[in-house]
Coordinates of C-alpha atoms in Angstrom, one line a residue:
X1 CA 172.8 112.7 115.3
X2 CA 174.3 109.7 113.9
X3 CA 175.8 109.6 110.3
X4 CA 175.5 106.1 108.4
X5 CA 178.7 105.4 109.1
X6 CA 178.2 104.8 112.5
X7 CA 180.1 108.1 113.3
X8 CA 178.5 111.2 115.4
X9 CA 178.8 114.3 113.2
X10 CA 178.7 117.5 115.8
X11 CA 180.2 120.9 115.9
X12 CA 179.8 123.1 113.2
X13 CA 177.5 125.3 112.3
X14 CA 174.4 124.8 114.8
X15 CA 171.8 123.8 112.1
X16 CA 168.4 123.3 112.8
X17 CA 166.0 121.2 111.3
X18 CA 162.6 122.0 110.6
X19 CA 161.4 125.1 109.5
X20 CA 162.2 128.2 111.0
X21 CA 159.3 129.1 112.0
X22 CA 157.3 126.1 112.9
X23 CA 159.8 123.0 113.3
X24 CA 159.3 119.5 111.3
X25 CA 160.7 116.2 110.8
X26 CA 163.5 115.4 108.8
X27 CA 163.4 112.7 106.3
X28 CA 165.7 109.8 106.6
X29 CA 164.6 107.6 104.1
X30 CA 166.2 107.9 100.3
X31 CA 164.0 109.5 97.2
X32 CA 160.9 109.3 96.2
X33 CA 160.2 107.6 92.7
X34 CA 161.0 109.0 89.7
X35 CA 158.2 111.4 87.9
X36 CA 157.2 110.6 84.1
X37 CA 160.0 110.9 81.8
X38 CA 159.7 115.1 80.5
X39 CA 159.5 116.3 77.1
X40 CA 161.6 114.0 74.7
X41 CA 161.6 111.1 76.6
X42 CA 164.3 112.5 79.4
X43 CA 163.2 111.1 82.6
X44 CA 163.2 114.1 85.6
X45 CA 164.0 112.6 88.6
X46 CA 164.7 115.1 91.1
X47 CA 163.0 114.4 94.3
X48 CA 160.6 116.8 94.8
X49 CA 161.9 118.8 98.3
X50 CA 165.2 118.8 96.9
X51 CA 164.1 120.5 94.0
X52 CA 162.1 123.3 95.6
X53 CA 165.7 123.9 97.7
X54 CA 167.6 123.8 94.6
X55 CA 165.8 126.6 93.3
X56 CA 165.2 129.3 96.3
X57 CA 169.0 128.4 96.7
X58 CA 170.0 129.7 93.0
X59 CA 167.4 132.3 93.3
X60 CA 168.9 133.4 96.1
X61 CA 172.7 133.0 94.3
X62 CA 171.6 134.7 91.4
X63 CA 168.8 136.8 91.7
X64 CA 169.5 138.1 95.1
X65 CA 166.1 136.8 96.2
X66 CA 165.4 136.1 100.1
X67 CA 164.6 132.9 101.4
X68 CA 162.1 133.6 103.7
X69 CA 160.2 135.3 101.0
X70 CA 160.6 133.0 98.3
X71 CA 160.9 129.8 100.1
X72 CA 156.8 130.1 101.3
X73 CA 155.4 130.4 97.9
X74 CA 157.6 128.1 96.2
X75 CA 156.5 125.2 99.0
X76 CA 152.7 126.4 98.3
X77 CA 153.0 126.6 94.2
X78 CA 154.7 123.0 94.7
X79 CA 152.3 121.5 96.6
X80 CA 154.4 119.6 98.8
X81 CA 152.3 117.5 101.5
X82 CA 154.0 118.4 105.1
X83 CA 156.7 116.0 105.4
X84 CA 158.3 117.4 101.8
X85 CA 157.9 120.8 103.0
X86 CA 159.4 120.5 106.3
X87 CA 162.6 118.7 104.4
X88 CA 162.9 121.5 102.0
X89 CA 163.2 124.1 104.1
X90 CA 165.4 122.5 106.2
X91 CA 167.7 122.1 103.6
X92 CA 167.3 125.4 102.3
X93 CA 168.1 127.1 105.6
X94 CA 170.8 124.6 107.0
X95 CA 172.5 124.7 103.3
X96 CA 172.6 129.0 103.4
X97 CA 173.4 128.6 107.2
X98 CA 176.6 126.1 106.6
X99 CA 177.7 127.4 103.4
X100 CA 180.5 129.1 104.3
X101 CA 182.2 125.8 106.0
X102 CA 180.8 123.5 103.4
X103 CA 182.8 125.6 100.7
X104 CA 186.1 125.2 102.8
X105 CA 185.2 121.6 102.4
X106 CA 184.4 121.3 99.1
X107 CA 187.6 123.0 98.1
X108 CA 189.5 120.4 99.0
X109 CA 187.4 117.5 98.1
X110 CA 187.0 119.2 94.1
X111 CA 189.4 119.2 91.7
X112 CA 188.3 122.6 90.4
X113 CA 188.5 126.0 92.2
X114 CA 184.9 126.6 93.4
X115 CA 184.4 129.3 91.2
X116 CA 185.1 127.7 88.1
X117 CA 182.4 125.2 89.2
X118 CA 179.1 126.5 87.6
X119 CA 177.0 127.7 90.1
X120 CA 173.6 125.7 89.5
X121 CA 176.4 122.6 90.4
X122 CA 178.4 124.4 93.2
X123 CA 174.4 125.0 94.8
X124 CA 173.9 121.4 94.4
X125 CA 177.2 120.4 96.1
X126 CA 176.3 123.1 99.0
X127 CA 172.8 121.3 99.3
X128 CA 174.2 117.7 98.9
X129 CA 177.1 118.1 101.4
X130 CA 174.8 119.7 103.9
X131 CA 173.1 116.5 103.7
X132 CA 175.5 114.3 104.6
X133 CA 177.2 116.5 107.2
X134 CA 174.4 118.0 109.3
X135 CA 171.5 115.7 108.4
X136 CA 169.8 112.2 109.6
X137 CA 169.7 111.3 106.4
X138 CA 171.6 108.5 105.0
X139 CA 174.8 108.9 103.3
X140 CA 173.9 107.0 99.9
X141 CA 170.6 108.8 99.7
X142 CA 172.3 111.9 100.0
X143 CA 174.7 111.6 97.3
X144 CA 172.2 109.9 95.4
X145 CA 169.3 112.6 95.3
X146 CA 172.3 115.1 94.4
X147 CA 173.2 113.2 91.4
X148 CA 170.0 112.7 90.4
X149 CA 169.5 117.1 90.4
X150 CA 172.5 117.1 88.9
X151 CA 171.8 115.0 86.2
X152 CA 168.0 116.8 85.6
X153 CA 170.2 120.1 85.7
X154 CA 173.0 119.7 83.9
X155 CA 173.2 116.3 81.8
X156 CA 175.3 112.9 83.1
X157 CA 178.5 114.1 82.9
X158 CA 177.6 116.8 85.6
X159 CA 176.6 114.4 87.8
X160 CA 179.5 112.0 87.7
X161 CA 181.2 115.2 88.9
X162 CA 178.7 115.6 91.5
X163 CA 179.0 112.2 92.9
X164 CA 182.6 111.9 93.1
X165 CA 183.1 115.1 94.9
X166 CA 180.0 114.4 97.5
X167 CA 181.2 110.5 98.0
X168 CA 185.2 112.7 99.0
X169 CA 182.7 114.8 101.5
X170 CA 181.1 111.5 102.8
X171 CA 184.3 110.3 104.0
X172 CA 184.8 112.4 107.2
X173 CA 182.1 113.7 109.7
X174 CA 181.7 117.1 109.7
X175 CA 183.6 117.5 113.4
X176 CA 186.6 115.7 111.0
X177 CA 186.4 118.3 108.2
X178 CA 186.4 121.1 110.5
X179 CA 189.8 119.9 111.6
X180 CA 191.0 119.8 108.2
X181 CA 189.4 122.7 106.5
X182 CA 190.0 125.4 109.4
X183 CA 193.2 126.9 110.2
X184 CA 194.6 125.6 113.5
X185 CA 192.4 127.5 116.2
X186 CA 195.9 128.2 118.7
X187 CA 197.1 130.0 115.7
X188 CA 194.8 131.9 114.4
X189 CA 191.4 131.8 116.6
X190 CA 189.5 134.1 114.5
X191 CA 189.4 132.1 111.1
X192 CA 189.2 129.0 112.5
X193 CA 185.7 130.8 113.9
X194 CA 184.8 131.7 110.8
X195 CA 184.9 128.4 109.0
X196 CA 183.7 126.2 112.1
X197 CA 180.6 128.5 112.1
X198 CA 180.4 129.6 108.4
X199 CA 180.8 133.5 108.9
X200 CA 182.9 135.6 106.6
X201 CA 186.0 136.6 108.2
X202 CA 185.1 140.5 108.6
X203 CA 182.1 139.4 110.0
X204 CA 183.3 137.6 112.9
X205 CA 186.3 140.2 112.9
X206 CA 183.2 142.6 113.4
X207 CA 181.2 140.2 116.1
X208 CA 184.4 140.5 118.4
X209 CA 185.1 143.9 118.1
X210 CA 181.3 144.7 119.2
X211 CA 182.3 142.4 121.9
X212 CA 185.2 144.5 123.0
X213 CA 186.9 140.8 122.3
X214 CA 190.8 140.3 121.2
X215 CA 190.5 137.9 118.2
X216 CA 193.6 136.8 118.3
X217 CA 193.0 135.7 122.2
X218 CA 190.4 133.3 123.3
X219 CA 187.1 135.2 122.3
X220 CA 184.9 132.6 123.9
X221 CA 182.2 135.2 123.6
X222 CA 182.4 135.9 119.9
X223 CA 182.5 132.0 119.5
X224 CA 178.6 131.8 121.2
X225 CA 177.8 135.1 119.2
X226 CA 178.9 133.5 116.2
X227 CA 177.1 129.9 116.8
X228 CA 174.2 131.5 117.6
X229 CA 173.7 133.2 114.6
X230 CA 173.0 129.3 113.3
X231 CA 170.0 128.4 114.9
X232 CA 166.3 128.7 114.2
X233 CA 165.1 131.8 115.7
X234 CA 161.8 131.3 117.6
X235 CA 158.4 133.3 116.4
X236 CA 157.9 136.2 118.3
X237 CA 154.3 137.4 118.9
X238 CA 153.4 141.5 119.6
X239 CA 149.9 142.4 120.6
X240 CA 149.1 145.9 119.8
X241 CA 148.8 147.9 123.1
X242 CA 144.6 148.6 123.5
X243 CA 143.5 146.5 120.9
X244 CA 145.2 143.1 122.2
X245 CA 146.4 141.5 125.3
X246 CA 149.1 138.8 125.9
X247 CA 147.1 136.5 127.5
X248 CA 144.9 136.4 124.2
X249 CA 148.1 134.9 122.6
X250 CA 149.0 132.9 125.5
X251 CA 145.6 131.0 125.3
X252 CA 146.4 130.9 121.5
X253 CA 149.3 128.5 121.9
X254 CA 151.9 131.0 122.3
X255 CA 154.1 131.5 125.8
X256 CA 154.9 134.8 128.0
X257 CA 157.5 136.6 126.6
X258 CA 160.4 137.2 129.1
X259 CA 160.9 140.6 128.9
X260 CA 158.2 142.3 126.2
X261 CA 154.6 143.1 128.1
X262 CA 153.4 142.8 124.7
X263 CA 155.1 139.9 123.9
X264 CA 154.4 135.9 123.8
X265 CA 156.8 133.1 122.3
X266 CA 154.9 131.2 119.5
X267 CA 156.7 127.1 119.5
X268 CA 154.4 125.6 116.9
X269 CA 151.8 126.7 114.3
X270 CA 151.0 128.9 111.9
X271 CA 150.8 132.4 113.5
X272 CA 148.2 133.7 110.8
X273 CA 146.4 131.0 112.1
X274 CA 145.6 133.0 115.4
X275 CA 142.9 135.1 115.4
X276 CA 144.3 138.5 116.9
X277 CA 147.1 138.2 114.0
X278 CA 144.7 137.5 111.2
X279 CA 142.5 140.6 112.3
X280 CA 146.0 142.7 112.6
X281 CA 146.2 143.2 116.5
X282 CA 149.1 141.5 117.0
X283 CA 152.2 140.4 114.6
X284 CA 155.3 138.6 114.8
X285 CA 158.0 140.5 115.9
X286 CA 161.3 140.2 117.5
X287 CA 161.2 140.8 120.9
X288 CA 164.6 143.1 120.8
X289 CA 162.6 145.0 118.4
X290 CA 159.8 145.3 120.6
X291 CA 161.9 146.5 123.5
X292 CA 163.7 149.1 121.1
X293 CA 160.0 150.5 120.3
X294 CA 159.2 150.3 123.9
X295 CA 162.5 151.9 125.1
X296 CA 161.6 155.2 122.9
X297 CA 158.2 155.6 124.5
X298 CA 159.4 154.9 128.0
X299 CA 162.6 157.7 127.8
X300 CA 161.9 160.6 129.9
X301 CA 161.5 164.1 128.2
X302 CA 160.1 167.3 129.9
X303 CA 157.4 169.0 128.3
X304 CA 154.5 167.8 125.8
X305 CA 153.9 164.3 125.1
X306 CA 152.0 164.4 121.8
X307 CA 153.8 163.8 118.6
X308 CA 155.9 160.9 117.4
X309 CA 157.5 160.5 114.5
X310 CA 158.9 156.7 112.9
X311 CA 161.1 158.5 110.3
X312 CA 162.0 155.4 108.9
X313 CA 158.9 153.4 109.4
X314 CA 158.8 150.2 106.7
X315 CA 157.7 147.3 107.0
X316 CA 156.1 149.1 109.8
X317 CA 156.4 146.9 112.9
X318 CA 158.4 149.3 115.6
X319 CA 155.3 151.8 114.4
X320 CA 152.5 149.4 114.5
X321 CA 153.7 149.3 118.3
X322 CA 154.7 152.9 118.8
X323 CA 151.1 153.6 117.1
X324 CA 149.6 151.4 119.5
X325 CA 151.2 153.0 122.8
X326 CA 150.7 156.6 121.1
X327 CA 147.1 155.9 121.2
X328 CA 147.0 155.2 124.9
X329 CA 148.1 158.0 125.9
X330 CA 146.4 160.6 123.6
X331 CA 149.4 160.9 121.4
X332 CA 149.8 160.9 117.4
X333 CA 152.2 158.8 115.2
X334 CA 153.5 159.8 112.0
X335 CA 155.2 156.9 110.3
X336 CA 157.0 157.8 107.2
X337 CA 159.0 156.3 104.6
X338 CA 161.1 157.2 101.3
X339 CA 160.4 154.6 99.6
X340 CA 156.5 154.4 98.7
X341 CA 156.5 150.9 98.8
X342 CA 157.4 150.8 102.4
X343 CA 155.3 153.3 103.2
X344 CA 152.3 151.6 102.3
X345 CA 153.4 148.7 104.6
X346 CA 153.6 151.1 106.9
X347 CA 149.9 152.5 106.9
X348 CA 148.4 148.9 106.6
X349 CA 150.6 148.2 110.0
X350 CA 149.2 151.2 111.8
X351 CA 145.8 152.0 110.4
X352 CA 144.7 149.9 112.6
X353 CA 145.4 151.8 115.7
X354 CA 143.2 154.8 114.6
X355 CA 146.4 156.9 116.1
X356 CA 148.6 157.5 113.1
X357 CA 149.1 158.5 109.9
X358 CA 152.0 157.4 107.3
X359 CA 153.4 159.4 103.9
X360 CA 156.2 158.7 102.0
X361 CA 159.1 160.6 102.5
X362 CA 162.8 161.0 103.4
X363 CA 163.9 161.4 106.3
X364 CA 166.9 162.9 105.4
X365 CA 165.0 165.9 103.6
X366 CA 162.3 166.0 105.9
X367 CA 158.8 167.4 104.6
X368 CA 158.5 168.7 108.5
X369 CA 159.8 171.8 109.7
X370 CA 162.5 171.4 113.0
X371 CA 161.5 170.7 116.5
X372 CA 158.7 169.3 115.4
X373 CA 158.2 166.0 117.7
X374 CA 158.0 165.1 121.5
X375 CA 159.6 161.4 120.5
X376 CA 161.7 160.2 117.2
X377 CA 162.5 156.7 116.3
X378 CA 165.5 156.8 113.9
X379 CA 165.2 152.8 112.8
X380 CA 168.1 153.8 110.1
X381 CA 168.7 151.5 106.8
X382 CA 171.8 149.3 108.0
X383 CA 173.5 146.3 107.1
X384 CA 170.9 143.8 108.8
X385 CA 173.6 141.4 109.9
X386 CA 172.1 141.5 113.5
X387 CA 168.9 138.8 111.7
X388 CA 171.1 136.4 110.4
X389 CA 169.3 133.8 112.2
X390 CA 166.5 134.5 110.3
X391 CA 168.1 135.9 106.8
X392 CA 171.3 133.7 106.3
X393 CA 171.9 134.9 103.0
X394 CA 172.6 138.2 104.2
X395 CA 176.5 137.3 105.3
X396 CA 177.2 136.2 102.1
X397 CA 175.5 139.5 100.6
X398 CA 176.9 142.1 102.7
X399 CA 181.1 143.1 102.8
X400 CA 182.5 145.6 104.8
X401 CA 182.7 148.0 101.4
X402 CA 178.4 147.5 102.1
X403 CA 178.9 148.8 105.8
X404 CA 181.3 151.7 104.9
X405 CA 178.4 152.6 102.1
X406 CA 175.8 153.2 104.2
X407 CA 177.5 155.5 106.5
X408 CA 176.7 158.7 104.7
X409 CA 173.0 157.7 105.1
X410 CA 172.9 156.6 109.2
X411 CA 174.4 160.1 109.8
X412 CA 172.2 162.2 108.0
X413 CA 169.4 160.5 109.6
X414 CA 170.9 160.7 112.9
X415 CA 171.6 164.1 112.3
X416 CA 167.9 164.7 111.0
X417 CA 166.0 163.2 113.8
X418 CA 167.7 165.5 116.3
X419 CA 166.6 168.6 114.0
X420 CA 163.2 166.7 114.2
X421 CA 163.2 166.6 117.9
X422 CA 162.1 169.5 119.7
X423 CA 163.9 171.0 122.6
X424 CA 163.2 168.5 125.3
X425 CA 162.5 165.8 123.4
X426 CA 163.5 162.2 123.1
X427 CA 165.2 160.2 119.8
X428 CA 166.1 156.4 119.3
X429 CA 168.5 155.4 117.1
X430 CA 168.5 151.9 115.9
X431 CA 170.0 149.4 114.1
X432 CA 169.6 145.8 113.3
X433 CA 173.5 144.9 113.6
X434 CA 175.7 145.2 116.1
X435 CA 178.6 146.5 113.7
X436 CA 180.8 149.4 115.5
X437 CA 181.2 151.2 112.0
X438 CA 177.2 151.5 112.1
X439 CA 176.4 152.2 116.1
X440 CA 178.5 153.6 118.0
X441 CA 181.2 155.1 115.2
X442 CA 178.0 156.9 114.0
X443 CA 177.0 158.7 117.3
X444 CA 180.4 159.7 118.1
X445 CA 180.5 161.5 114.9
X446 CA 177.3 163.1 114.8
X447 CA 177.4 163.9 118.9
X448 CA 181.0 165.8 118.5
X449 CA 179.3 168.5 116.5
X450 CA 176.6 169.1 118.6
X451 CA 176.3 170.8 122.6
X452 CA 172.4 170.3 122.2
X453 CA 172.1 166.5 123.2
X454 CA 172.9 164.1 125.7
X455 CA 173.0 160.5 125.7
X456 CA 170.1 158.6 128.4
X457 CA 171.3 155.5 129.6
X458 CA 169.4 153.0 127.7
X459 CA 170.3 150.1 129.4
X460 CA 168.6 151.9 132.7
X461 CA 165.1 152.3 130.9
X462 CA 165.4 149.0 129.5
X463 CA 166.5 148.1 133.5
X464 CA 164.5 144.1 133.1
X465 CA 166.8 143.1 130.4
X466 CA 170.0 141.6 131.5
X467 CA 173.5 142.2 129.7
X468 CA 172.3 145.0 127.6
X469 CA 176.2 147.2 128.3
X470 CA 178.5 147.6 125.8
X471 CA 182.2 146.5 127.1
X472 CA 183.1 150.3 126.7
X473 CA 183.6 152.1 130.2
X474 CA 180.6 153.7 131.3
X475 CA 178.2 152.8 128.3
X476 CA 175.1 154.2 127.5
X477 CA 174.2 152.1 124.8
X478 CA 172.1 149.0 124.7
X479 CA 173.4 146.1 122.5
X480 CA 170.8 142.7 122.3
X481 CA 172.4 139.7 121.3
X482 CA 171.0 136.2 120.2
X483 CA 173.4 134.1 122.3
X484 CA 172.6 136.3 125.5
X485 CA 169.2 137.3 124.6
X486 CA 168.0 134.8 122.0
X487 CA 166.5 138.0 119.9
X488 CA 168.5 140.0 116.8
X489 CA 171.4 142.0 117.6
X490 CA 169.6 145.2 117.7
X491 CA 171.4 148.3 119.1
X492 CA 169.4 151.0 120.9
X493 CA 170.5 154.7 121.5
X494 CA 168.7 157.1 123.0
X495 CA 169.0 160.8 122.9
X496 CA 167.3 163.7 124.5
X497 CA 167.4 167.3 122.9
X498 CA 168.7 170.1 125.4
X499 CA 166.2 172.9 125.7

């Protein structure tokens, strides 16, 4: 893409443009016309797509809100025609995307330490220089749009600041900053990774490990992981085994998934547009989450194949799927929850089946008695990192103090479903991250106090899907990955109960 000063700005983090979910145009022109002066005369001049960005991104700062949650209704109580839409949540996304290497920049082009900068003007420097650095759109209507939110936000003086630190950023295409901003890549590999595709450092410390990579090397794979986590994910269609086929969403616009038999690939549109999604017999979902939900049903067990159990069932898509192949074969789902609003997205995701039943309740104290189930899905609480294609915010939310936290929790769960199971039976663990401290440091700890269980080899059931090994001798685990996969980094176990 060509910046406006005749330079080619690549590398970087891989933005997208478009929304995630359905594409769009970016705008190159400059901003739209200023709206009536406000309340005292004070003219609010703010272009419009801009401002919706602005504010999911300090919502998201300061409130801890999610973007893809926030950024839908803000666009619809806007009103913003296509075109504004499209821009905004470009911006929105490549800005929380790129905001670790657009910080390393700013630092050196502010005269203030970034966190003496108030954040509703550090958010606008974030949105302006992702503008100029990963954009189409023109250098002067960059900085000028950001001055002019500035200057709605914060007064004139604010955005005198603002427009001398965005016209330093203008000054170098982003392939330039990375240069100056990272440290030197032959001496330390790992942080230059980190600020070339804005990841904390403990995250891409993390990425390599799950790897089996030397950071201090040439991790060449951790450098596709960590790229890949800065691209739009595509929408991901599930029809609901006996209610909906494939081919229904295939003649819907979608495409065959690769490896799902449920699943199909949705390019354009709105997905609630499609009939068999808006009468809740097929959803998006990831296709690694699919195959997690399929990989638990297909495990062998000896013995009775009547009762599943989704111990930690919410939002409720892995059960909407489990409910779905439960039914075909004459077999019951219980989806639970502990918390009661999760468990009510459960039951609206599997009532539909006419195969299950959801309650709220924890997992960890279970309201069942022991040996219970023929099949367990253990879809523990986790970290998320392995979505941060479609929840950027989340690497700038989450620590390794976060991962260390939940550890207590993943065990007991663990520990739980394998009471759950009876004798014969089969349990999945799962979680959306690849992170050792949350996969496989959790299984070694629960599996060393227990002779009742051995580990299946998930990678076997799951035999279409390429590269699912961990780099460990003789794994048995199952590890997705975007850049190998293009789905989340979701990490499958699965466990059969002696008997």
């Amino acid at each position: 893409m060509a910046a406006a000063n005749g330079q080619r700005r690549t590398g970087g983090p891989r933005q997208a443009g478009g929304s995630p979910q359905t594409g769009g145009p970016r705008r190159t022109g400059g901003p739209r016309p200023a709206r009536p002066p406000g309340p005292g005369g004070r003219g609010r001049r703010a272009d419009p797509a801009r401002r919706a960005a602005y504010d999911v991104l300090i919502a998201v700062e300061q409130r801890d809100a999610y973007a893809n949650l926030l950024l839908p209704s803000v666009l619809a109580q806007r009103g913003l025609d296509a075109r504004d839409a499209a821009l905004a949540t470009e911006l929105t996304y490549g800005t929380l995307r790129g905001r670790g290497t657009y910080d390393a920049i700013l630092s050196l082009c502010s005269d203030r330490s970034l966190d003496r900068i108030d954040p509703p003007l550090r958010e606008v420097l974030r949105l302006g220089t992702h503008q100029l650095l990963a954009t189409r759109i023109r250098s002067h209507a960059a900085v000028a749009t950001s001055v002019d939110l500035a200057r709605d936000l914060a007064g004139q003086r604010s955005a005198g600041f603002v427009n001398a630190v965005l016209r330093r950023v203008s000054t170098r295409d982003l392939e330039t900053w990375i240069g100056v901003a990272a440290p030197p890549r032959d001496a330390d590999p790992l942080g230059y990774l980190a600020v070339r595709y804005s990841h904390p450092r403990w995250l891409a410390a993390a990425i390599a490990a799950a790897l089996g990579e030397d950071p201090g090397g040439e991790p060449t794979e951790t450098e596709a992981a960590l790229a890949a986590d800065g691209t739009r994910p595509r929408v991901t269609l599930c029809a609901v085994p006996g209610l909906a086929d494939p081919a229904e969403l295939i003649a819907a616009g979608g495409a065959p998934a690769r490896w799902s038999p449920f699943g199909a690939y949705l390019d354009s549109g709105d997905p609630g547009g499609i009939t068999a999604v808006s009468e809740r017999r097929a959803a998006v979902q990831d296709e690694a989450s699919q195959l997690a939900a399929i990989a638990v049903a297909r495990a062998g067990l000896t013995g009775p194949d009547r009762w599943w159990l989704d111990m930690c069932a919410g939002p409720g898509g892995k059960a909407r799927l489990l409910a779905g192949l439960a039914a075909e074969r004459g077999a019951h789902l219980l989806a639970a929850d502990a918390r009661p609003h999760r468990a009510r997205l459960a039951r609206d995701a599997v009532q539909v089946t006419g195969a299950a039943a959801a309650v709220a309740a924890d997992g960890g104290q279970p309201a069942w008695a022991p040996g219970t189930f023929d099949r367990v899905l253990a879809d523990v609480p986790c970290t998320g990192i392995g979505a941060l294609r479609r929840r950027p915010e989340a690497r700038w939310r989450k620590s390794a103090e976060n991962v260390q936290a939940l550890a207590g929790l993943q065990r007991r769960l663990l520990r739980s479903a394998l009471d759950a199971a009876r004798p014969g039976g089969v349990v999945g663990y799962v979680t959306c991250s690849p992170h050792l401290a949350e996969t496989r440091d959790v299984l070694a700890d629960v599996l060393r106090d227990r002779d009742d269980v051995e580990v299946l080899d998930a990678p076997a059931v799951l035999s279409e899907v390429p590269g699912l090994r961990g780099p460990e001798p003789g794994s048995r685990y199952a590890q997705f990955w975007p850049h190998r996969h293009g789905t989340d980094a979701i990490f499958l176990a699965l466990l059969r109960r002696r008997g």
